[in-house]
mmCIF file of C-alpha atoms in Angstrom:
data_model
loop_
_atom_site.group_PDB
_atom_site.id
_atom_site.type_symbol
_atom_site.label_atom_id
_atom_site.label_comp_id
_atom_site.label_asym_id
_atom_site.label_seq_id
_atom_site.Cartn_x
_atom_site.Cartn_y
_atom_site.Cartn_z
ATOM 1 C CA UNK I 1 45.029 -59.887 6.326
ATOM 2 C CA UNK I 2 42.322 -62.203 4.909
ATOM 3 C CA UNK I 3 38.754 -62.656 6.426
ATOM 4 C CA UNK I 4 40.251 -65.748 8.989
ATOM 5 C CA UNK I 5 38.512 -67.618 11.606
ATOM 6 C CA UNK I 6 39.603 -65.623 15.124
ATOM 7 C CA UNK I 7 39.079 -67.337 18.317
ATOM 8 C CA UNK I 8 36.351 -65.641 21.339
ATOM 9 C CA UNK I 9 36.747 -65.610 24.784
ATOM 10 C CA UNK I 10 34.881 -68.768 25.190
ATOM 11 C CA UNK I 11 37.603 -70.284 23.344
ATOM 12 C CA UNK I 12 34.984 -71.136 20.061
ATOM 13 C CA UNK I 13 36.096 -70.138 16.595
ATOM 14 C CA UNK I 14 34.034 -67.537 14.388
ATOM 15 C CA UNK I 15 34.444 -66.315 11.021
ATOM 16 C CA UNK I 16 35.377 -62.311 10.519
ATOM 17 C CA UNK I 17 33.077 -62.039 8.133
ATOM 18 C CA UNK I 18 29.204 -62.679 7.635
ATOM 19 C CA UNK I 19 26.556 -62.340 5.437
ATOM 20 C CA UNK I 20 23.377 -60.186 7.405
ATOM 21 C CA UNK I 21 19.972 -60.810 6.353
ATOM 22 C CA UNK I 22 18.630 -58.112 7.379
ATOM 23 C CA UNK I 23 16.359 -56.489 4.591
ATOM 24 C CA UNK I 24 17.039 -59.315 2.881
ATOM 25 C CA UNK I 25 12.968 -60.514 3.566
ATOM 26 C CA UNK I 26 11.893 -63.654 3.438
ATOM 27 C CA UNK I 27 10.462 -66.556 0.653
ATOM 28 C CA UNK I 28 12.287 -68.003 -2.473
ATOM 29 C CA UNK I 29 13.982 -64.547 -3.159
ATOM 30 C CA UNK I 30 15.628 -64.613 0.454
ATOM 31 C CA UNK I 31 16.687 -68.874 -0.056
ATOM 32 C CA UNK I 32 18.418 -67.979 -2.852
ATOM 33 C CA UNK I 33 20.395 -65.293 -2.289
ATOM 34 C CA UNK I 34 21.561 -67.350 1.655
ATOM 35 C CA UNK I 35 22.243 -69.780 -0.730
ATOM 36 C CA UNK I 36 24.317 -67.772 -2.803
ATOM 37 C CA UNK I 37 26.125 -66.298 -0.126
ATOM 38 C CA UNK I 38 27.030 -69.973 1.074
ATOM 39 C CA UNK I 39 28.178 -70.402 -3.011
ATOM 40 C CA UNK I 40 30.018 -67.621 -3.099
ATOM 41 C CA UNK I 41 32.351 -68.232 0.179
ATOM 42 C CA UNK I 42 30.684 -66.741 3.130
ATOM 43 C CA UNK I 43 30.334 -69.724 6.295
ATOM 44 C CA UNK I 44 29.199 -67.139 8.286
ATOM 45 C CA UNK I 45 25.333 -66.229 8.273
ATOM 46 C CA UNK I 46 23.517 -63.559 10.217
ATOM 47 C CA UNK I 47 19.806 -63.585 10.924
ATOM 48 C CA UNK I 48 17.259 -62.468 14.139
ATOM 49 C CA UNK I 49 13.830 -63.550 14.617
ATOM 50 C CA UNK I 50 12.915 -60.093 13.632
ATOM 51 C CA UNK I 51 14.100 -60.193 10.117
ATOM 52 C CA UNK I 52 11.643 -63.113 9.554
ATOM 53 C CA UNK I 53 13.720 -64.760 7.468
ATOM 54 C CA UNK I 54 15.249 -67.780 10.206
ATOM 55 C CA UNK I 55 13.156 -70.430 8.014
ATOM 56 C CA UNK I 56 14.419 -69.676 4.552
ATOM 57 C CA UNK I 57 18.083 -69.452 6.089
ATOM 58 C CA UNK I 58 17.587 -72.384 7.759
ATOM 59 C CA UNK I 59 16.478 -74.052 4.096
ATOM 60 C CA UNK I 60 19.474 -72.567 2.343
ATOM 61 C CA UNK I 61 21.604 -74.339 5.086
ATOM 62 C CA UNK I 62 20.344 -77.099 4.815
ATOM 63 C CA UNK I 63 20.033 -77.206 0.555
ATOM 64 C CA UNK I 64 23.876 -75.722 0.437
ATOM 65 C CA UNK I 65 25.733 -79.448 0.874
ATOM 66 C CA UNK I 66 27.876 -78.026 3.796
ATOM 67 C CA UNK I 67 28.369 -79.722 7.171
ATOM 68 C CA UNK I 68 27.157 -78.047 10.296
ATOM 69 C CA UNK I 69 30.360 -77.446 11.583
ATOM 70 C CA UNK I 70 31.529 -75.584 7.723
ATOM 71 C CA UNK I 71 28.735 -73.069 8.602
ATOM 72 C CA UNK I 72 28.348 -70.344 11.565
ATOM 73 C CA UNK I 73 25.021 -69.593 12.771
ATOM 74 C CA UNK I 74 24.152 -66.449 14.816
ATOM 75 C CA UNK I 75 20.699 -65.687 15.231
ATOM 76 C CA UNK I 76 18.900 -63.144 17.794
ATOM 77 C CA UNK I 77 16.239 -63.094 20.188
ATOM 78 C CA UNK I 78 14.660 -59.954 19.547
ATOM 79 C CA UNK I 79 11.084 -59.965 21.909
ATOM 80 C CA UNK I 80 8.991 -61.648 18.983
ATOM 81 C CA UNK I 81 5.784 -61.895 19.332
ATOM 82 C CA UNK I 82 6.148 -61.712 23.069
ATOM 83 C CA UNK I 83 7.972 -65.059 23.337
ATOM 84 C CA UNK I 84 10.493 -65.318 26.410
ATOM 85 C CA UNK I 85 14.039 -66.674 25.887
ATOM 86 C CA UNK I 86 13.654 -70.481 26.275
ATOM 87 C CA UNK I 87 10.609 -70.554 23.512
ATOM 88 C CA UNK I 88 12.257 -68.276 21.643
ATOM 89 C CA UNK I 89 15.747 -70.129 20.602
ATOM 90 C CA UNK I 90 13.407 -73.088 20.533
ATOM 91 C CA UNK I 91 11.173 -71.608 17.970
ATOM 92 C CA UNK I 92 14.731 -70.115 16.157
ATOM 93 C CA UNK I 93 16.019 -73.758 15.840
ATOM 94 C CA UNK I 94 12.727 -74.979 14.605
ATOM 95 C CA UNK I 95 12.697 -72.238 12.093
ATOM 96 C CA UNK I 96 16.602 -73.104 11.432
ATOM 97 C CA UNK I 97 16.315 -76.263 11.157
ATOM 98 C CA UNK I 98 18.937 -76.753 13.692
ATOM 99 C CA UNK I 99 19.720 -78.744 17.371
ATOM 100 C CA UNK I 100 22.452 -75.806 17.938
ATOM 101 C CA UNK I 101 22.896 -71.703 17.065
ATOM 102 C CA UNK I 102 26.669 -71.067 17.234
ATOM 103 C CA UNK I 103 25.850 -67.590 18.249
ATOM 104 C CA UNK I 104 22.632 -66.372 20.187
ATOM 105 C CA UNK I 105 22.566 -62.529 20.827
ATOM 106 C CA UNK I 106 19.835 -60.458 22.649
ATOM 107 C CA UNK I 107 19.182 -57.963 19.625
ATOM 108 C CA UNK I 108 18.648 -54.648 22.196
ATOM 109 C CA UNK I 109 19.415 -53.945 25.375
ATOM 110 C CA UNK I 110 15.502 -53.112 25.906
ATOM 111 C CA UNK I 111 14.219 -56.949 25.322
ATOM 112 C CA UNK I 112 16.573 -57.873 28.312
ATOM 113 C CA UNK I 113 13.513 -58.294 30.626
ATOM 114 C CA UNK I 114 12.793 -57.526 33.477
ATOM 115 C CA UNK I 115 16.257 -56.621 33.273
ATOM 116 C CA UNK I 116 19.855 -57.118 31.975
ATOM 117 C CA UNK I 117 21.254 -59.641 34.509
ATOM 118 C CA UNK I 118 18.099 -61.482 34.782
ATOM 119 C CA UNK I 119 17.701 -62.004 30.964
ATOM 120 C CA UNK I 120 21.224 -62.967 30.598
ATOM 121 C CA UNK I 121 21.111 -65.758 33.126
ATOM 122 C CA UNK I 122 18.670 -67.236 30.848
ATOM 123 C CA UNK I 123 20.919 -66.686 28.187
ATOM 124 C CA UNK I 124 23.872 -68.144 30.309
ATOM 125 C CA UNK I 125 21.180 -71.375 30.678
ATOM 126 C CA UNK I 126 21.018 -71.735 27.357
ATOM 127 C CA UNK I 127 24.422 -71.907 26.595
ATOM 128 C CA UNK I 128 24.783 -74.502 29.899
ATOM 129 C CA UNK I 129 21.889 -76.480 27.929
ATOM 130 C CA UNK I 130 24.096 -76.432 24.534
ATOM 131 C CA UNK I 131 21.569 -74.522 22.378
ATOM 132 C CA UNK I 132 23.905 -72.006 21.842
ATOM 133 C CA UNK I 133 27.481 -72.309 21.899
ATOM 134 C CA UNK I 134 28.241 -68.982 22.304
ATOM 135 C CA UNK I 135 26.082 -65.876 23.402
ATOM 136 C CA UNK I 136 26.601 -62.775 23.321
ATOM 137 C CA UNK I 137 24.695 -58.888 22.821
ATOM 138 C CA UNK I 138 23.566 -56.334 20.402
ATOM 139 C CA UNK I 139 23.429 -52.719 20.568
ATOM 140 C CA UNK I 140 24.402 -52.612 24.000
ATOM 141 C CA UNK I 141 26.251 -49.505 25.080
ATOM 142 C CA UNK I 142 29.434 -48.904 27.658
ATOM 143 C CA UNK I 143 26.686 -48.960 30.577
ATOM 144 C CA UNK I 144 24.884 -51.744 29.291
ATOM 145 C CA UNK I 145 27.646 -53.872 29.108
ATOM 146 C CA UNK I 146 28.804 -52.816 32.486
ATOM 147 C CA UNK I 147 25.872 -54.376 34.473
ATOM 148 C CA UNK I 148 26.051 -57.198 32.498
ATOM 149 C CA UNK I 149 29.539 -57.738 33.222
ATOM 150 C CA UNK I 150 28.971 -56.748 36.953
ATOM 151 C CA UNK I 151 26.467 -60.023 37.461
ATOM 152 C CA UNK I 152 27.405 -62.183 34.225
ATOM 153 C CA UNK I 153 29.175 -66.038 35.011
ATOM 154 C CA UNK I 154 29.751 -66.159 31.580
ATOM 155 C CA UNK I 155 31.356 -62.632 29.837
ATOM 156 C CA UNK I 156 29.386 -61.838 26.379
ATOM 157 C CA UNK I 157 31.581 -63.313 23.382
ATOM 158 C CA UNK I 158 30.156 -60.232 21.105
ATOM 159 C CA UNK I 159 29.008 -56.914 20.930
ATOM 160 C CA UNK I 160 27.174 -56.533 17.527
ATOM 161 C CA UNK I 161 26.762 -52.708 16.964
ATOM 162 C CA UNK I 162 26.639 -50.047 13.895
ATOM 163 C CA UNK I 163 30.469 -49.177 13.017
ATOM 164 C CA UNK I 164 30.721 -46.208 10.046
ATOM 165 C CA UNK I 165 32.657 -43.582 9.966
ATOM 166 C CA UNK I 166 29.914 -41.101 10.670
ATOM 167 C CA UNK I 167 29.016 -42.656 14.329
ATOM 168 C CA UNK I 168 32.673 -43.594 14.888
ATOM 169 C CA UNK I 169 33.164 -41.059 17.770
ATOM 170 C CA UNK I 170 30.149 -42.554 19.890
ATOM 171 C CA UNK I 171 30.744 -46.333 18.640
ATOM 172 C CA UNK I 172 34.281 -45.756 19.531
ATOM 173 C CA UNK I 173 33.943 -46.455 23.857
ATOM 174 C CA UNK I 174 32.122 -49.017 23.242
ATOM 175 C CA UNK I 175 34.253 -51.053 21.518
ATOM 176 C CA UNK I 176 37.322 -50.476 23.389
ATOM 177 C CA UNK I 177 35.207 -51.068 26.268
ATOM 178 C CA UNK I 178 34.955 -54.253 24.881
ATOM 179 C CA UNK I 179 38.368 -54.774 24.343
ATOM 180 C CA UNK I 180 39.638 -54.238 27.620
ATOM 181 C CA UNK I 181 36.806 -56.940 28.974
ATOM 182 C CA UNK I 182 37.600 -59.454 25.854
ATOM 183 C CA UNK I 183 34.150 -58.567 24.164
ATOM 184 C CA UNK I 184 34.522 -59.039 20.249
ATOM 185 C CA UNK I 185 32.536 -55.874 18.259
ATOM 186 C CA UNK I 186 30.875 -57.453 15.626
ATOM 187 C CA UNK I 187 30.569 -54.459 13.204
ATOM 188 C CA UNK I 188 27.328 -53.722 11.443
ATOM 189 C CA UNK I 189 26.527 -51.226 8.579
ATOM 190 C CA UNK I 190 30.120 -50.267 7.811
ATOM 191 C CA UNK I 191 28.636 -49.479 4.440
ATOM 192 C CA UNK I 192 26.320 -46.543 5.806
ATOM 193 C CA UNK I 193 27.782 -43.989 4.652
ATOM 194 C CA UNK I 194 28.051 -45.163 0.782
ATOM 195 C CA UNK I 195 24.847 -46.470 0.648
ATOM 196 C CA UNK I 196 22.023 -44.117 2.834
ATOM 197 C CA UNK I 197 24.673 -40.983 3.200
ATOM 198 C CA UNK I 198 26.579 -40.462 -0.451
ATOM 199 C CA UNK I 199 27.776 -37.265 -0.542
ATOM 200 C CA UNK I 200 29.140 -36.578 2.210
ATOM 201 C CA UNK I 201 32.598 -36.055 3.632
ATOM 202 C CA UNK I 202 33.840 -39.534 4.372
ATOM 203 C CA UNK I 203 33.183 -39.641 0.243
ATOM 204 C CA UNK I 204 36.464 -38.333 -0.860
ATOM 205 C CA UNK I 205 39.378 -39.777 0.680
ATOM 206 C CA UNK I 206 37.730 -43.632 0.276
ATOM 207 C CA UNK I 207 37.423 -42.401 -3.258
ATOM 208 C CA UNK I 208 41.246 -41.549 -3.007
ATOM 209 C CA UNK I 209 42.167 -44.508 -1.620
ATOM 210 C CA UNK I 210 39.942 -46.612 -3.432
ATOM 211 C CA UNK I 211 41.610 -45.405 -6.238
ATOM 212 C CA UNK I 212 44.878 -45.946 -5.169
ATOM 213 C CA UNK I 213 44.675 -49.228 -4.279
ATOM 214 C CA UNK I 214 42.623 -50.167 -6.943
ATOM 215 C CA UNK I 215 39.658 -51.526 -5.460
ATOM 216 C CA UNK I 216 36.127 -49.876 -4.905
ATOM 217 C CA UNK I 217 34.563 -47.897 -2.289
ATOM 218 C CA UNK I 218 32.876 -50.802 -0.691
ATOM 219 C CA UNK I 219 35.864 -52.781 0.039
ATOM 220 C CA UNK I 220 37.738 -49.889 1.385
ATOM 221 C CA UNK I 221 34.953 -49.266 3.782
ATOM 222 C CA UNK I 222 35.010 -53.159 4.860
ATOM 223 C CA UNK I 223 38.463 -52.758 5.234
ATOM 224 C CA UNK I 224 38.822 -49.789 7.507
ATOM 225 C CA UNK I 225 35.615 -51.258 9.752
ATOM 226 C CA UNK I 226 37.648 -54.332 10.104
ATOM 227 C CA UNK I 227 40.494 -51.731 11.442
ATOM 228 C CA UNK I 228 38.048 -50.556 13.711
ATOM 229 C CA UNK I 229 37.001 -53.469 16.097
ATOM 230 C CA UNK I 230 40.552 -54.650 16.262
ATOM 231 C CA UNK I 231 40.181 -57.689 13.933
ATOM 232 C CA UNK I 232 37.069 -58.560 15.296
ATOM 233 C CA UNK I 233 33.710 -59.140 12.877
ATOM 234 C CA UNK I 234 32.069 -57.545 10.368
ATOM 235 C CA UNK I 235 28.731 -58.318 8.961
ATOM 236 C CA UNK I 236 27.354 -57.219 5.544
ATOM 237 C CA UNK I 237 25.248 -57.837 2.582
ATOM 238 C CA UNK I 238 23.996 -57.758 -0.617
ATOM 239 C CA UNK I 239 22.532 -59.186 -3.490
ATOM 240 C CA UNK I 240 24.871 -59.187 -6.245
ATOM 241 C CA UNK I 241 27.180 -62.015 -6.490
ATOM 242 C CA UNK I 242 29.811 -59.912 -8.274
ATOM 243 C CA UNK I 243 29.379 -58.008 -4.722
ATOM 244 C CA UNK I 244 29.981 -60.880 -2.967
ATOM 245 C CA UNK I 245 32.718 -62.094 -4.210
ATOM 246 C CA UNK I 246 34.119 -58.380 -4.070
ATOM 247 C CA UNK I 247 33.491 -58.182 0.296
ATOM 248 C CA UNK I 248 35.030 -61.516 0.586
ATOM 249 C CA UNK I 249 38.175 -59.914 -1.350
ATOM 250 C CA UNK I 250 38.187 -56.830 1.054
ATOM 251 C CA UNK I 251 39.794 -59.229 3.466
ATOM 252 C CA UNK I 252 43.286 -58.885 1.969
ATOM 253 C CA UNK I 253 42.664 -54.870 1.690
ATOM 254 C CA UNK I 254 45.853 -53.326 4.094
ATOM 255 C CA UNK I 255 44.980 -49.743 4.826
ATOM 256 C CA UNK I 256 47.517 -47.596 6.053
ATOM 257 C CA UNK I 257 47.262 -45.721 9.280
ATOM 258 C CA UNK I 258 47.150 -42.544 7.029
ATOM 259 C CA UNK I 259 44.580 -44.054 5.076
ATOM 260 C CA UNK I 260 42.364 -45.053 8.678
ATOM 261 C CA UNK I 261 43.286 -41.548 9.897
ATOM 262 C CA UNK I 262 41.447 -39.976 7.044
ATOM 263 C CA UNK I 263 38.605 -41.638 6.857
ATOM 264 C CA UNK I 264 38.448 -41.418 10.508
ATOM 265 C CA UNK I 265 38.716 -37.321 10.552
ATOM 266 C CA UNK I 266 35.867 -37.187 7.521
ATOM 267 C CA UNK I 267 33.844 -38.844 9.255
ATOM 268 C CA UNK I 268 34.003 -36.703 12.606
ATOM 269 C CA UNK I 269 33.261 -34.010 10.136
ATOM 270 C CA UNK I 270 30.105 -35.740 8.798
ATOM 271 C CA UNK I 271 28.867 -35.983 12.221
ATOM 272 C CA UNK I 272 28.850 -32.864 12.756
ATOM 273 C CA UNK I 273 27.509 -31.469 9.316
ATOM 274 C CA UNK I 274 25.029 -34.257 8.255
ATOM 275 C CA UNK I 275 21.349 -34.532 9.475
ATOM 276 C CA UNK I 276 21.539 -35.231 13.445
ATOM 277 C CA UNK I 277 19.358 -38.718 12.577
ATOM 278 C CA UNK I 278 23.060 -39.726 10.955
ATOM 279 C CA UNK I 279 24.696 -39.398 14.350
ATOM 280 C CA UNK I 280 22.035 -40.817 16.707
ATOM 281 C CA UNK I 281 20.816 -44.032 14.621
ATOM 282 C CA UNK I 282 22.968 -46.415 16.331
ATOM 283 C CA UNK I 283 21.776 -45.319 19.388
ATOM 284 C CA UNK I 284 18.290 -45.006 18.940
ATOM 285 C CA UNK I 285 17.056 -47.208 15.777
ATOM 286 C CA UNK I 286 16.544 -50.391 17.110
ATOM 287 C CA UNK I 287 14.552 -49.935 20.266
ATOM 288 C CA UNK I 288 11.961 -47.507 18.334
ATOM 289 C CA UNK I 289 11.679 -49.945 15.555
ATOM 290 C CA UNK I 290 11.342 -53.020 17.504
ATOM 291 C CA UNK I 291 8.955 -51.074 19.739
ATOM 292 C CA UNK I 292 6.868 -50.543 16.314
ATOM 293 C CA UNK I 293 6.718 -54.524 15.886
ATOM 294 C CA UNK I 294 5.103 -55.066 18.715
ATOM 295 C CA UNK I 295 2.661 -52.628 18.248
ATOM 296 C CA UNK I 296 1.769 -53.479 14.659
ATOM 297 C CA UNK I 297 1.508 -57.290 15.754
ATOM 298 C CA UNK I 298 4.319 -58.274 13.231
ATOM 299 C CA UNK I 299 2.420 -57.055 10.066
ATOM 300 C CA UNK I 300 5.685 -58.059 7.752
ATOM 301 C CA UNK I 301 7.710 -55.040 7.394
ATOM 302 C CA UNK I 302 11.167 -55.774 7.860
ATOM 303 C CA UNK I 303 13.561 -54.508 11.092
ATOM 304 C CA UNK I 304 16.810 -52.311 10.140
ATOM 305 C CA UNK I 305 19.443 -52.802 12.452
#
């Protein structure tokens, strides 16, 4: 099936696939290639106020011709520079450009201060206020999500967390947890094992399938993650057009079970034989990394998922 709009549990529409910014830095370099994105086909753009890159989406946006409504916004409050929630989606709009995010996410469960029900009734206000129309979490795992749910008026539209075959068997609860509660996974890094783990087992059979199908690698992957979260979203990048236009393509990519099935059981394998930092950086990546920004005072270096 192609990359269409699907509907969240707050009954507004988001496109299945977007462009992440993430690594993507900021300046010229980083307008240009939102902007090419936009070009290209994507209406779906990704960004955080960690990635310190809000302003130059925000300028591609606005440069790209498109009406508010042809574009999907998420951004992230992820504890910058100390701000709380209200100054932060303020300062995020500013940066943006923007009266409106169409999807505000608290990047960790860690920035949800002084703790998960009371940060997400601010995040709840927000959406009452209409600076977000949607709101939702990152990175949050089955227990997470369970105290939120437990307190929440308003149930999280999204769970953005890492989905590749080598964490498959720990992301796996957590997004049928989110199923069962009507919790879209948003599905980030479903390229990790090409791109910071070639070699290893889940290798071969996208190679055989990739093959078979006649499309590459990349696409497959795109296509089984979108298997994955049960048709929910999937966020990637790049910076070739060519690449682009290639992800945007993966959307009419039908694996068969058989194909899902393989990829799933080399990847299980992976877990197991690959370095243990494979296995736990979904878990673990985030919190240590944003813990490092506030300690180095935001000295430019740019947040990983």
């Amino acid at each position: 099936m192609p990359w269409d709009t699907i509907k969240l549990n707050d009954g507004n529409k988001v496109p299945s696939i977007a462009f992440g910014t993430w690594k993507r830095g900021n300046g010229q370099e980083s307008v240009d290639l939102v902007d090419l994105a936009l070009s290209t086909g994507f209406d779906h753009i990704d960004t955080a106020q960690a990635y310190r890159n809000e302003r130059e989406a925000g300028i591609a946006i606005r440069e790209s011709g498109l009406k508010r409504d042809e574009i999907f916004v998420t951004t992230k409050y992820s504890g910058y520079d100390g701000l709380d929630v209200s100054t932060a989606i303020r300062n995020s709009l500013e940066n943006l450009g923007l009266t409106y995010v169409d999807l505000y996410l608290i990047h960790h469960p860690s920035l949800a201060k002084p703790d998960i029900p009371t940060a997400w009734k601010e995040f709840e206000k927000l959406k009452e206020d209409g600076h977000a129309k949607s709101i939702g979490v990152s990175n949050f795992s089955v227990a997470d999500l369970t105290i939120l749910i437990n307190s929440a008026k308003v149930v999280p539209a999204v769970n953005q967390i890492m989905v590749q075959p080598y964490v498959w068997a720990k992301t796996a609860p957590i997004v049928e947890f989110g199923n069962k509660h009507s919790i879209f996974t948003e599905a980030y890094s479903p390229l990790y094992s090409l791109t910071s783990q070639p070699g290893g087992p889940v290798d071969a059979p996208v190679n055989l399938i990739a093959a078979r199908l006649q499309v590459t690698p990349e696409q497959v992957l795109l296509a089984w993650a979108r298997e994955k979260v049960a048709g929910g979203i999937v966020i990637t990048s790049t910076t070739k057009k060519e690449r682009m236009e290639g992800y945007l393509n993966a959307g009419d990519i039908l694996l068969t079970a058989a194909d899902v099935q393989a990829i799933d059981a080399a990847g299980a394998l992976g877990s197991k034989s690959l370095p243990r930092k494979v296995a736990e950086r979904a878990g673990t990546l985030v919190a240590v990394w944003l813990g490092l920004y506030g300690l180095m005072a935001w000295s430019g270096l740019a947040l990983e998922y």
